[in-house]
PDB file of C-alpha atoms in Angstrom:
ATOM      1  CA  UNK A 254     -14.475   4.574 -12.677  1.00 51.00           C
ATOM      2  CA  UNK A 255     -16.420   3.388  -9.515  1.00 61.00           C
ATOM      3  CA  UNK A 256     -19.525   5.700  -9.419  1.00 55.00           C
ATOM      4  CA  UNK A 257     -20.665   4.993  -5.861  1.00 50.00           C
ATOM      5  CA  UNK A 258     -20.271   8.274  -3.772  1.00 52.00           C
ATOM      6  CA  UNK A 259     -19.438   6.503  -0.710  1.00 71.00           C
ATOM      7  CA  UNK A 260     -16.795   3.832  -0.384  1.00 88.00           C
ATOM      8  CA  UNK A 261     -17.358   1.487  -3.098  1.00 94.00           C
ATOM      9  CA  UNK A 262     -18.165  -2.348  -2.274  1.00 97.00           C
ATOM     10  CA  UNK A 263     -15.577  -4.885  -2.905  1.00 98.00           C
ATOM     11  CA  UNK A 264     -17.718  -6.520  -5.518  1.00 97.00           C
ATOM     12  CA  UNK A 265     -17.817  -2.626  -7.094  1.00 97.00           C
ATOM     13  CA  UNK A 266     -14.048  -2.649  -6.899  1.00 98.00           C
ATOM     14  CA  UNK A 267     -13.693  -6.407  -8.476  1.00 98.00           C
ATOM     15  CA  UNK A 268     -16.104  -5.444 -11.209  1.00 97.00           C
ATOM     16  CA  UNK A 269     -14.601  -1.985 -11.782  1.00 97.00           C
ATOM     17  CA  UNK A 270     -10.742  -3.275 -12.011  1.00 98.00           C
ATOM     18  CA  UNK A 271     -11.748  -6.178 -14.365  1.00 98.00           C
ATOM     19  CA  UNK A 272     -13.510  -4.045 -16.663  1.00 97.00           C
ATOM     20  CA  UNK A 273     -10.320  -1.644 -16.638  1.00 97.00           C
ATOM     21  CA  UNK A 274      -8.143  -4.435 -17.572  1.00 98.00           C
ATOM     22  CA  UNK A 275     -10.735  -5.810 -20.120  1.00 97.00           C
ATOM     23  CA  UNK A 276     -10.707  -2.232 -21.913  1.00 97.00           C
ATOM     24  CA  UNK A 277      -6.849  -2.280 -22.147  1.00 97.00           C
ATOM     25  CA  UNK A 278      -6.769  -6.008 -23.716  1.00 97.00           C
ATOM     26  CA  UNK A 279      -9.678  -5.299 -26.238  1.00 96.00           C
ATOM     27  CA  UNK A 280      -8.063  -1.879 -27.450  1.00 95.00           C
ATOM     28  CA  UNK A 281      -4.682  -3.838 -28.008  1.00 95.00           C
ATOM     29  CA  UNK A 282      -6.474  -6.536 -29.734  1.00 94.00           C
ATOM     30  CA  UNK A 283      -4.536  -7.191 -33.114  1.00 89.00           C
ATOM     31  CA  UNK A 284      -1.526  -5.364 -32.849  1.00 86.00           C
ATOM     32  CA  UNK A 285       2.009  -6.510 -32.842  1.00 85.00           C
ATOM     33  CA  UNK A 286       2.980  -7.494 -29.128  1.00 88.00           C
ATOM     34  CA  UNK A 287       6.258  -7.517 -27.297  1.00 89.00           C
ATOM     35  CA  UNK A 288       6.474 -10.926 -25.976  1.00 89.00           C
ATOM     36  CA  UNK A 289       8.079 -11.533 -22.141  1.00 88.00           C
ATOM     37  CA  UNK A 290       9.396 -15.129 -22.057  1.00 87.00           C
ATOM     38  CA  UNK A 291       8.835 -16.739 -18.606  1.00 86.00           C
ATOM     39  CA  UNK A 292      10.152 -20.210 -19.684  1.00 80.00           C
ATOM     40  CA  UNK A 293       9.205 -23.727 -20.360  1.00 78.00           C
ATOM     41  CA  UNK A 294       7.607 -22.237 -23.498  1.00 76.00           C
ATOM     42  CA  UNK A 295       5.062 -19.575 -21.235  1.00 81.00           C
ATOM     43  CA  UNK A 296       4.938 -15.858 -22.212  1.00 91.00           C
ATOM     44  CA  UNK A 297       3.377 -12.722 -21.226  1.00 93.00           C
ATOM     45  CA  UNK A 298       2.668  -9.780 -23.635  1.00 95.00           C
ATOM     46  CA  UNK A 299       2.793  -6.251 -23.248  1.00 94.00           C
ATOM     47  CA  UNK A 300      -1.080  -6.494 -23.186  1.00 96.00           C
ATOM     48  CA  UNK A 301      -0.878  -8.492 -19.985  1.00 96.00           C
ATOM     49  CA  UNK A 302       1.520  -5.965 -18.289  1.00 97.00           C
ATOM     50  CA  UNK A 303      -0.577  -2.781 -19.248  1.00 97.00           C
ATOM     51  CA  UNK A 304      -3.859  -4.540 -18.481  1.00 98.00           C
ATOM     52  CA  UNK A 305      -2.440  -5.663 -15.104  1.00 98.00           C
ATOM     53  CA  UNK A 306      -1.329  -2.185 -14.215  1.00 98.00           C
ATOM     54  CA  UNK A 307      -4.684  -0.889 -14.867  1.00 98.00           C
ATOM     55  CA  UNK A 308      -6.198  -3.485 -12.610  1.00 98.00           C
ATOM     56  CA  UNK A 309      -3.787  -2.189 -10.118  1.00 98.00           C
ATOM     57  CA  UNK A 310      -4.773   1.249 -10.437  1.00 98.00           C
ATOM     58  CA  UNK A 311      -8.208   0.565  -9.490  1.00 98.00           C
ATOM     59  CA  UNK A 312      -7.534  -1.745  -6.520  1.00 98.00           C
ATOM     60  CA  UNK A 313      -4.926   0.719  -5.096  1.00 96.00           C
ATOM     61  CA  UNK A 314      -7.328   3.770  -5.577  1.00 97.00           C
ATOM     62  CA  UNK A 315     -10.269   2.174  -3.615  1.00 97.00           C
ATOM     63  CA  UNK A 316      -8.085  -0.372  -1.379  1.00 97.00           C
ATOM     64  CA  UNK A 317      -4.679   1.057  -0.646  1.00 96.00           C
ATOM     65  CA  UNK A 318      -4.123  -1.096   2.356  1.00 96.00           C
ATOM     66  CA  UNK A 319      -4.774  -4.300   0.819  1.00 98.00           C
ATOM     67  CA  UNK A 320      -2.223  -6.471  -0.894  1.00 98.00           C
ATOM     68  CA  UNK A 321      -2.340  -7.579  -4.687  1.00 98.00           C
ATOM     69  CA  UNK A 322      -0.779 -10.538  -6.105  1.00 97.00           C
ATOM     70  CA  UNK A 323      -0.538 -10.324  -9.897  1.00 96.00           C
ATOM     71  CA  UNK A 324       0.318 -13.113 -12.335  1.00 94.00           C
ATOM     72  CA  UNK A 325       2.736 -10.464 -13.862  1.00 95.00           C
ATOM     73  CA  UNK A 326       4.069  -8.496 -11.043  1.00 91.00           C
ATOM     74  CA  UNK A 327       3.782 -10.844  -8.069  1.00 94.00           C
ATOM     75  CA  UNK A 328       2.679  -9.892  -4.603  1.00 95.00           C
ATOM     76  CA  UNK A 329       2.724  -6.161  -3.840  1.00 93.00           C
ATOM     77  CA  UNK A 330       1.743  -4.640  -0.896  1.00 91.00           C
ATOM     78  CA  UNK A 331       2.518  -4.577   3.071  1.00 90.00           C
ATOM     79  CA  UNK A 332       3.673  -8.118   3.885  1.00 91.00           C
ATOM     80  CA  UNK A 333       1.044  -8.291   6.911  1.00 92.00           C
ATOM     81  CA  UNK A 334      -1.999  -7.109   4.747  1.00 95.00           C
ATOM     82  CA  UNK A 335      -4.841  -8.627   5.943  1.00 95.00           C
ATOM     83  CA  UNK A 336      -6.531  -8.910   2.330  1.00 97.00           C
ATOM     84  CA  UNK A 337      -5.093 -10.011  -0.818  1.00 98.00           C
ATOM     85  CA  UNK A 338      -6.612  -9.434  -4.318  1.00 98.00           C
ATOM     86  CA  UNK A 339      -5.727 -12.224  -6.867  1.00 98.00           C
ATOM     87  CA  UNK A 340      -5.329 -10.781 -10.472  1.00 98.00           C
ATOM     88  CA  UNK A 341      -4.863 -12.413 -13.694  1.00 98.00           C
ATOM     89  CA  UNK A 342      -5.083  -9.594 -16.180  1.00 98.00           C
ATOM     90  CA  UNK A 343      -5.340 -11.918 -19.584  1.00 97.00           C
ATOM     91  CA  UNK A 344      -6.337 -15.497 -18.935  1.00 96.00           C
ATOM     92  CA  UNK A 345      -5.519 -17.153 -22.491  1.00 93.00           C
ATOM     93  CA  UNK A 346      -2.261 -15.011 -23.443  1.00 94.00           C
ATOM     94  CA  UNK A 347      -1.471 -17.362 -26.254  1.00 91.00           C
ATOM     95  CA  UNK A 348      -4.904 -17.617 -27.696  1.00 92.00           C
ATOM     96  CA  UNK A 349      -4.887 -13.733 -27.709  1.00 94.00           C
ATOM     97  CA  UNK A 350      -1.483 -13.487 -29.397  1.00 92.00           C
ATOM     98  CA  UNK A 351      -2.654 -15.577 -32.034  1.00 91.00           C
ATOM     99  CA  UNK A 352      -5.472 -13.557 -32.783  1.00 92.00           C
ATOM    100  CA  UNK A 353      -8.399 -15.654 -30.767  1.00 92.00           C
ATOM    101  CA  UNK A 354     -10.661 -13.691 -28.550  1.00 93.00           C
ATOM    102  CA  UNK A 355     -11.132 -16.607 -25.777  1.00 94.00           C
ATOM    103  CA  UNK A 356      -9.766 -14.743 -23.019  1.00 96.00           C
ATOM    104  CA  UNK A 357     -10.769 -13.454 -19.840  1.00 97.00           C
ATOM    105  CA  UNK A 358      -9.647 -10.667 -17.135  1.00 98.00           C
ATOM    106  CA  UNK A 359      -9.886 -12.308 -13.604  1.00 98.00           C
ATOM    107  CA  UNK A 360      -9.925 -10.304 -10.355  1.00 98.00           C
ATOM    108  CA  UNK A 361     -10.863 -11.958  -7.175  1.00 98.00           C
ATOM    109  CA  UNK A 362     -10.505 -10.924  -3.160  1.00 98.00           C
ATOM    110  CA  UNK A 363      -9.244 -14.033  -1.490  1.00 96.00           C
ATOM    111  CA  UNK A 364     -12.303 -15.666   0.040  1.00 95.00           C
ATOM    112  CA  UNK A 365     -14.394 -12.852  -0.943  1.00 97.00           C
ATOM    113  CA  UNK A 366     -16.095 -10.894  -4.116  1.00 98.00           C
ATOM    114  CA  UNK A 367     -14.706 -11.588  -7.481  1.00 98.00           C
ATOM    115  CA  UNK A 368     -15.335 -10.749 -11.286  1.00 98.00           C
ATOM    116  CA  UNK A 369     -14.518 -12.578 -14.487  1.00 98.00           C
ATOM    117  CA  UNK A 370     -14.609  -9.946 -17.558  1.00 97.00           C
ATOM    118  CA  UNK A 371     -14.971 -10.913 -21.300  1.00 96.00           C
ATOM    119  CA  UNK A 372     -13.169  -8.076 -23.348  1.00 95.00           C
ATOM    120  CA  UNK A 373     -14.860  -8.970 -26.618  1.00 94.00           C
ATOM    121  CA  UNK A 374     -18.645  -9.440 -25.677  1.00 91.00           C
ATOM    122  CA  UNK A 375     -18.957  -6.812 -22.917  1.00 89.00           C
ATOM    123  CA  UNK A 376     -19.816  -9.063 -20.116  1.00 94.00           C
ATOM    124  CA  UNK A 377     -18.649  -9.225 -16.663  1.00 96.00           C
ATOM    125  CA  UNK A 378     -19.624 -12.090 -14.355  1.00 97.00           C
ATOM    126  CA  UNK A 379     -19.554 -11.248 -11.021  1.00 97.00           C
ATOM    127  CA  UNK A 380     -20.334 -12.681  -7.221  1.00 98.00           C
ATOM    128  CA  UNK A 381     -20.371 -10.989  -3.772  1.00 97.00           C
ATOM    129  CA  UNK A 382     -19.636 -14.467  -2.379  1.00 95.00           C
ATOM    130  CA  UNK A 383     -23.173 -15.497  -1.963  1.00 96.00           C
ATOM    131  CA  UNK A 384     -24.779 -14.890  -5.275  1.00 96.00           C
ATOM    132  CA  UNK A 385     -23.725 -14.880  -8.966  1.00 97.00           C
ATOM    133  CA  UNK A 386     -25.000 -12.686 -11.707  1.00 97.00           C
ATOM    134  CA  UNK A 387     -23.712 -11.261 -15.489  1.00 96.00           C
ATOM    135  CA  UNK A 388     -23.657  -7.698 -16.092  1.00 93.00           C
ATOM    136  CA  UNK A 389     -23.883  -6.352 -19.869  1.00 84.00           C
ATOM    137  CA  UNK A 390     -21.703  -3.209 -19.641  1.00 61.00           C
ATOM    138  CA  UNK A 391     -22.606   0.394 -20.667  1.00 48.00           C
ATOM    139  CA  UNK A 392     -22.917   1.617 -24.149  1.00 38.00           C
ATOM    140  CA  UNK A 393     -19.530   2.853 -25.456  1.00 38.00           C
ATOM    141  CA  UNK A 394     -18.182   4.126 -28.967  1.00 33.00           C
ATOM    142  CA  UNK A 395     -17.275   1.535 -31.248  1.00 34.00           C
ATOM    143  CA  UNK A 396     -16.646  -0.806 -28.781  1.00 37.00           C
ATOM    144  CA  UNK A 397     -17.795  -4.221 -27.490  1.00 34.00           C
ATOM    145  CA  UNK A 398     -19.850  -2.528 -24.428  1.00 32.00           C
ATOM    146  CA  UNK A 399     -22.089  -1.070 -27.025  1.00 32.00           C
ATOM    147  CA  UNK A 400     -24.622  -2.697 -29.305  1.00 30.00           C
ATOM    148  CA  UNK A 401     -22.070  -4.148 -31.362  1.00 28.00           C
ATOM    149  CA  UNK A 402     -18.639  -5.569 -30.805  1.00 29.00           C
ATOM    150  CA  UNK A 403     -15.883  -6.250 -33.076  1.00 30.00           C
ATOM    151  CA  UNK A 404     -14.456  -9.237 -34.985  1.00 30.00           C
ATOM    152  CA  UNK A 405     -11.331  -9.469 -37.005  1.00 30.00           C
ATOM    153  CA  UNK A 406      -7.875  -8.389 -36.590  1.00 31.00           C
ATOM    154  CA  UNK A 407      -5.262  -5.756 -37.557  1.00 32.00           C
ATOM    155  CA  UNK A 408      -4.202  -2.633 -35.800  1.00 33.00           C
ATOM    156  CA  UNK A 409      -7.183  -0.722 -35.624  1.00 32.00           C
ATOM    157  CA  UNK A 410      -5.868   2.053 -32.777  1.00 35.00           C
ATOM    158  CA  UNK A 411      -7.987   0.403 -29.926  1.00 35.00           C
ATOM    159  CA  UNK A 412     -11.142  -0.356 -32.164  1.00 35.00           C
ATOM    160  CA  UNK A 413     -11.657  -3.776 -33.576  1.00 34.00           C
ATOM    161  CA  UNK A 414     -13.057  -3.655 -36.767  1.00 32.00           C
ATOM    162  CA  UNK A 415     -16.120  -6.051 -38.209  1.00 31.00           C
ATOM    163  CA  UNK A 416     -19.097  -5.530 -36.142  1.00 30.00           C
ATOM    164  CA  UNK A 417     -21.537  -8.333 -35.311  1.00 31.00           C
ATOM    165  CA  UNK A 418     -24.630  -8.174 -33.318  1.00 36.00           C
ATOM    166  CA  UNK A 419     -24.386  -8.472 -29.365  1.00 40.00           C
ATOM    167  CA  UNK A 420     -26.159 -11.164 -27.717  1.00 45.00           C
ATOM    168  CA  UNK A 421     -28.487  -8.919 -25.304  1.00 49.00           C
ATOM    169  CA  UNK A 422     -29.114  -5.594 -24.452  1.00 51.00           C
ATOM    170  CA  UNK A 423     -27.729  -3.754 -21.481  1.00 59.00           C
ATOM    171  CA  UNK A 424     -28.848  -4.934 -18.091  1.00 76.00           C
ATOM    172  CA  UNK A 425     -28.106  -7.629 -15.707  1.00 85.00           C
ATOM    173  CA  UNK A 426     -29.325 -11.200 -14.702  1.00 92.00           C
ATOM    174  CA  UNK A 427     -28.592 -13.793 -12.160  1.00 95.00           C
ATOM    175  CA  UNK A 428     -26.453 -16.837 -13.055  1.00 96.00           C
ATOM    176  CA  UNK A 429     -28.446 -19.939 -13.901  1.00 96.00           C
ATOM    177  CA  UNK A 430     -26.010 -23.123 -14.066  1.00 97.00           C
ATOM    178  CA  UNK A 431     -27.779 -26.058 -15.983  1.00 97.00           C
ATOM    179  CA  UNK A 432     -26.181 -28.965 -17.966  1.00 97.00           C
ATOM    180  CA  UNK A 433     -28.567 -28.746 -21.037  1.00 97.00           C
ATOM    181  CA  UNK A 434     -26.049 -28.119 -23.448  1.00 96.00           C
ATOM    182  CA  UNK A 435     -24.046 -31.100 -22.545  1.00 97.00           C
ATOM    183  CA  UNK A 436     -21.042 -29.011 -23.743  1.00 97.00           C
ATOM    184  CA  UNK A 437     -17.637 -29.696 -21.339  1.00 97.00           C
ATOM    185  CA  UNK A 438     -14.788 -27.910 -21.761  1.00 96.00           C
ATOM    186  CA  UNK A 439     -11.545 -29.575 -20.609  1.00 95.00           C
ATOM    187  CA  UNK A 440      -8.170 -27.815 -20.621  1.00 93.00           C
ATOM    188  CA  UNK A 441      -5.312 -29.646 -22.035  1.00 90.00           C
ATOM    189  CA  UNK A 442      -2.623 -27.012 -21.055  1.00 86.00           C
ATOM    190  CA  UNK A 443       0.306 -28.468 -19.322  1.00 83.00           C
ATOM    191  CA  UNK A 444       1.622 -29.211 -16.710  1.00 83.00           C
ATOM    192  CA  UNK A 445      -0.172 -32.360 -15.700  1.00 86.00           C
ATOM    193  CA  UNK A 446       0.742 -33.202 -12.127  1.00 88.00           C
ATOM    194  CA  UNK A 447      -2.339 -35.656 -11.980  1.00 87.00           C
ATOM    195  CA  UNK A 448      -0.445 -38.150 -14.482  1.00 87.00           C
ATOM    196  CA  UNK A 449      -0.773 -41.052 -15.069  1.00 87.00           C
ATOM    197  CA  UNK A 450      -3.446 -41.390 -12.395  1.00 87.00           C
ATOM    198  CA  UNK A 451      -5.528 -38.314 -14.256  1.00 89.00           C
ATOM    199  CA  UNK A 452      -4.805 -37.457 -17.823  1.00 90.00           C
ATOM    200  CA  UNK A 453      -7.515 -34.964 -19.329  1.00 91.00           C
ATOM    201  CA  UNK A 454      -6.841 -36.352 -23.032  1.00 91.00           C
ATOM    202  CA  UNK A 455      -7.963 -39.796 -21.679  1.00 91.00           C
ATOM    203  CA  UNK A 456     -11.172 -38.489 -20.269  1.00 93.00           C
ATOM    204  CA  UNK A 457     -11.797 -36.893 -24.049  1.00 92.00           C
ATOM    205  CA  UNK A 458     -11.185 -40.301 -25.813  1.00 89.00           C
ATOM    206  CA  UNK A 459     -13.370 -42.193 -23.085  1.00 92.00           C
ATOM    207  CA  UNK A 460     -16.441 -43.892 -24.639  1.00 92.00           C
ATOM    208  CA  UNK A 461     -18.718 -43.148 -21.716  1.00 93.00           C
ATOM    209  CA  UNK A 462     -17.682 -39.413 -22.182  1.00 94.00           C
ATOM    210  CA  UNK A 463     -18.424 -39.271 -25.895  1.00 91.00           C
ATOM    211  CA  UNK A 464     -21.627 -40.893 -25.661  1.00 93.00           C
ATOM    212  CA  UNK A 465     -23.056 -38.379 -22.741  1.00 94.00           C
ATOM    213  CA  UNK A 466     -21.083 -35.061 -23.615  1.00 95.00           C
ATOM    214  CA  UNK A 467     -19.837 -32.877 -26.537  1.00 94.00           C
ATOM    215  CA  UNK A 468     -16.233 -31.991 -25.780  1.00 93.00           C
ATOM    216  CA  UNK A 469     -14.902 -28.503 -26.251  1.00 92.00           C
ATOM    217  CA  UNK A 470     -11.050 -27.615 -25.566  1.00 90.00           C
ATOM    218  CA  UNK A 471     -10.296 -24.202 -24.213  1.00 86.00           C
ATOM    219  CA  UNK A 472      -7.217 -22.525 -22.300  1.00 85.00           C
ATOM    220  CA  UNK A 473      -8.899 -19.864 -20.450  1.00 90.00           C
ATOM    221  CA  UNK A 474     -10.764 -19.751 -17.435  1.00 92.00           C
ATOM    222  CA  UNK A 475     -13.492 -18.037 -19.191  1.00 95.00           C
ATOM    223  CA  UNK A 476     -15.097 -21.337 -19.417  1.00 96.00           C
ATOM    224  CA  UNK A 477     -15.895 -21.269 -15.784  1.00 97.00           C
ATOM    225  CA  UNK A 478     -17.922 -18.220 -16.144  1.00 97.00           C
ATOM    226  CA  UNK A 479     -19.961 -20.525 -18.916  1.00 97.00           C
ATOM    227  CA  UNK A 480     -20.628 -23.220 -16.695  1.00 98.00           C
ATOM    228  CA  UNK A 481     -22.016 -20.625 -13.967  1.00 98.00           C
ATOM    229  CA  UNK A 482     -24.171 -18.995 -16.897  1.00 97.00           C
ATOM    230  CA  UNK A 483     -25.477 -22.215 -18.001  1.00 97.00           C
ATOM    231  CA  UNK A 484     -23.686 -21.860 -21.487  1.00 96.00           C
ATOM    232  CA  UNK A 485     -21.516 -25.036 -20.446  1.00 97.00           C
ATOM    233  CA  UNK A 486     -22.341 -28.175 -18.393  1.00 98.00           C
ATOM    234  CA  UNK A 487     -18.981 -28.585 -16.892  1.00 98.00           C
ATOM    235  CA  UNK A 488     -15.352 -27.664 -16.764  1.00 98.00           C
ATOM    236  CA  UNK A 489     -12.285 -29.956 -16.048  1.00 97.00           C
ATOM    237  CA  UNK A 490      -8.747 -29.229 -15.482  1.00 95.00           C
ATOM    238  CA  UNK A 491      -5.730 -30.932 -13.838  1.00 93.00           C
ATOM    239  CA  UNK A 492      -3.643 -29.020 -11.465  1.00 91.00           C
ATOM    240  CA  UNK A 493      -2.829 -28.917  -7.518  1.00 90.00           C
ATOM    241  CA  UNK A 494      -4.596 -26.593  -5.168  1.00 90.00           C
ATOM    242  CA  UNK A 495      -6.140 -23.872  -7.580  1.00 93.00           C
ATOM    243  CA  UNK A 496      -8.170 -22.238  -4.839  1.00 92.00           C
ATOM    244  CA  UNK A 497      -5.512 -19.307  -4.649  1.00 93.00           C
ATOM    245  CA  UNK A 498      -4.549 -19.144  -8.395  1.00 94.00           C
ATOM    246  CA  UNK A 499      -4.808 -16.021  -9.815  1.00 96.00           C
ATOM    247  CA  UNK A 500      -6.110 -18.088 -12.809  1.00 95.00           C
ATOM    248  CA  UNK A 501      -9.042 -19.657 -11.241  1.00 96.00           C
ATOM    249  CA  UNK A 502      -9.922 -18.064  -8.078  1.00 97.00           C
ATOM    250  CA  UNK A 503     -12.642 -15.595  -9.453  1.00 97.00           C
ATOM    251  CA  UNK A 504     -13.901 -18.403 -11.588  1.00 97.00           C
ATOM    252  CA  UNK A 505     -14.234 -20.639  -8.529  1.00 97.00           C
ATOM    253  CA  UNK A 506     -16.153 -17.985  -6.498  1.00 97.00           C
ATOM    254  CA  UNK A 507     -18.388 -17.350  -9.331  1.00 97.00           C
ATOM    255  CA  UNK A 508     -19.287 -21.208  -9.943  1.00 98.00           C
ATOM    256  CA  UNK A 509     -19.882 -21.672  -6.043  1.00 98.00           C
ATOM    257  CA  UNK A 510     -22.023 -18.486  -5.768  1.00 98.00           C
ATOM    258  CA  UNK A 511     -23.896 -19.497  -8.657  1.00 98.00           C
ATOM    259  CA  UNK A 512     -24.840 -23.162  -7.129  1.00 98.00           C
ATOM    260  CA  UNK A 513     -22.403 -25.209  -9.495  1.00 98.00           C
ATOM    261  CA  UNK A 514     -20.641 -28.497  -7.905  1.00 98.00           C
ATOM    262  CA  UNK A 515     -17.224 -27.569  -7.355  1.00 98.00           C
ATOM    263  CA  UNK A 516     -14.368 -30.199  -6.422  1.00 97.00           C
ATOM    264  CA  UNK A 517     -10.930 -31.612  -7.517  1.00 96.00           C
ATOM    265  CA  UNK A 518     -10.601 -34.236 -10.112  1.00 94.00           C
ATOM    266  CA  UNK A 519     -10.491 -36.568  -7.120  1.00 93.00           C
ATOM    267  CA  UNK A 520     -13.835 -35.661  -5.623  1.00 95.00           C
ATOM    268  CA  UNK A 521     -12.187 -33.956  -2.931  1.00 94.00           C
ATOM    269  CA  UNK A 522     -12.322 -30.476  -1.921  1.00 94.00           C
ATOM    270  CA  UNK A 523     -10.789 -27.471  -3.658  1.00 93.00           C
ATOM    271  CA  UNK A 524      -8.081 -26.115  -1.300  1.00 86.00           C
ATOM    272  CA  UNK A 525      -4.790 -27.060   0.523  1.00 84.00           C
ATOM    273  CA  UNK A 526      -4.075 -30.472  -0.968  1.00 84.00           C
ATOM    274  CA  UNK A 527      -6.618 -30.339  -3.619  1.00 85.00           C
ATOM    275  CA  UNK A 528      -5.948 -31.760  -7.313  1.00 90.00           C
ATOM    276  CA  UNK A 529      -7.532 -29.638 -10.054  1.00 93.00           C
ATOM    277  CA  UNK A 530     -10.892 -28.814 -10.832  1.00 96.00           C
ATOM    278  CA  UNK A 531     -14.281 -30.671 -11.810  1.00 97.00           C
ATOM    279  CA  UNK A 532     -16.982 -27.796 -11.828  1.00 98.00           C
ATOM    280  CA  UNK A 533     -20.539 -29.029 -12.987  1.00 98.00           C
ATOM    281  CA  UNK A 534     -23.754 -27.474 -13.567  1.00 98.00           C
ATOM    282  CA  UNK A 535     -25.436 -29.924 -11.156  1.00 98.00           C
ATOM    283  CA  UNK A 536     -24.798 -33.182  -9.194  1.00 98.00           C
ATOM    284  CA  UNK A 537     -25.634 -35.440 -11.805  1.00 97.00           C
ATOM    285  CA  UNK A 538     -23.226 -34.200 -14.330  1.00 98.00           C
ATOM    286  CA  UNK A 539     -20.668 -33.834 -11.656  1.00 98.00           C
ATOM    287  CA  UNK A 540     -21.004 -37.427 -10.639  1.00 97.00           C
ATOM    288  CA  UNK A 541     -20.767 -38.981 -14.131  1.00 96.00           C
ATOM    289  CA  UNK A 542     -17.705 -36.809 -14.811  1.00 97.00           C
ATOM    290  CA  UNK A 543     -16.106 -38.412 -11.834  1.00 96.00           C
ATOM    291  CA  UNK A 544     -17.207 -41.787 -12.759  1.00 95.00           C
ATOM    292  CA  UNK A 545     -15.663 -41.291 -15.919  1.00 95.00           C
ATOM    293  CA  UNK A 546     -12.323 -40.042 -14.669  1.00 93.00           C
ATOM    294  CA  UNK A 547     -11.999 -43.142 -12.143  1.00 90.00           C
ATOM    295  CA  UNK A 548     -12.729 -45.279 -14.965  1.00 84.00           C
ATOM    296  CA  UNK A 549     -16.042 -47.012 -13.579  1.00 59.00           C
ATOM    297  CA  UNK A 550     -18.371 -46.137 -16.411  1.00 49.00           C
ATOM    298  CA  UNK A 551     -18.207 -48.228 -19.605  1.00 46.00           C
ATOM    299  CA  UNK A 552     -19.853 -47.848 -22.786  1.00 44.00           C
ATOM    300  CA  UNK A 553     -23.066 -50.368 -23.355  1.00 41.00           C
TER     301      UNK A 553
END
C-alpha cells in the first residue's frame, strides 16, 4: 500500500509497485510453475504473470493516465500517453524456475524514478532520478522483510523455509559505489549482437581481466543494483540499446543516480544506437574494462 495521504510521488509508486511484485515472487517460490513458452528457449511462468498484474494494479491506481510496458503483457494504456512505466516483473526467470533466488523485480518510469526489489533479501533499491539509496523493508511475519529470510525450496504456502539472519536492520542508506570488491558480473545470456567484435565470454578468458578482477556470471539485472551499492565493481552485458528495456531501465537509472560510470561496450552513450552495457563503480575500473574489451591490455 502507498501510505502517503496526498498523491504519492513517482518514487513511491515505483517502490510500492516493485515490492508488490516482489511479494508475489517470494510467495510463489518453490512451487511447481506453469511455463509459458516465448520461443528460442525463452519462457515465462505463472509467477511472472501474477507479479506483473500486482505491479500494474499499483501503477494504475496511482497513475491511471500513464502507459505501462510490461515484459509479459506488452504496452497498455493510451497510445498518446505522455508517460510510460517499464516493468520486468521477474528478472531471472530461469534462475527462479530452477530454485535459485538470484532474481529482481524492476519498475522504472521512463527517464524518471525507478526501483529494483530483491524478493529474498527484503531490499528495494531506489532512485528519484537524482540520488540513489537502498531501503530495508518493514517487518513482516515469516517473510524476507522481517528479521530473517528464507532459504530452501518446497511448496510452503507462501512461506520460504529455512531462516538465515538478515544482513541489516530495517532502515535506509544512500548507495555508495566502490570497486574495492573487484568482483565483476558478466551476463552470458544470448543473443550476442556484438559478436564477433565483442563477446562477453572472451572477456572472462582475457589474461588482463583475470589478473585484475574476479568474475561472476549472473543472469539478472539485480547485479546492476549491486554495482550501485558497492557490492560489485562492475557489470558487463552485450545487447543493443538497453535504455528503454524493461530488463535494464531501472538498473541503469539506479546506477546513474548513484554516480556509477555507465556506457555501452564500445564506450559510447547508452541510448538510441547504443551497444550493451559497461557499468562500473568508478572511472578507473570502467576505463580498464573498456581497454580489455578493445584488446589493448595484455598480461605482464
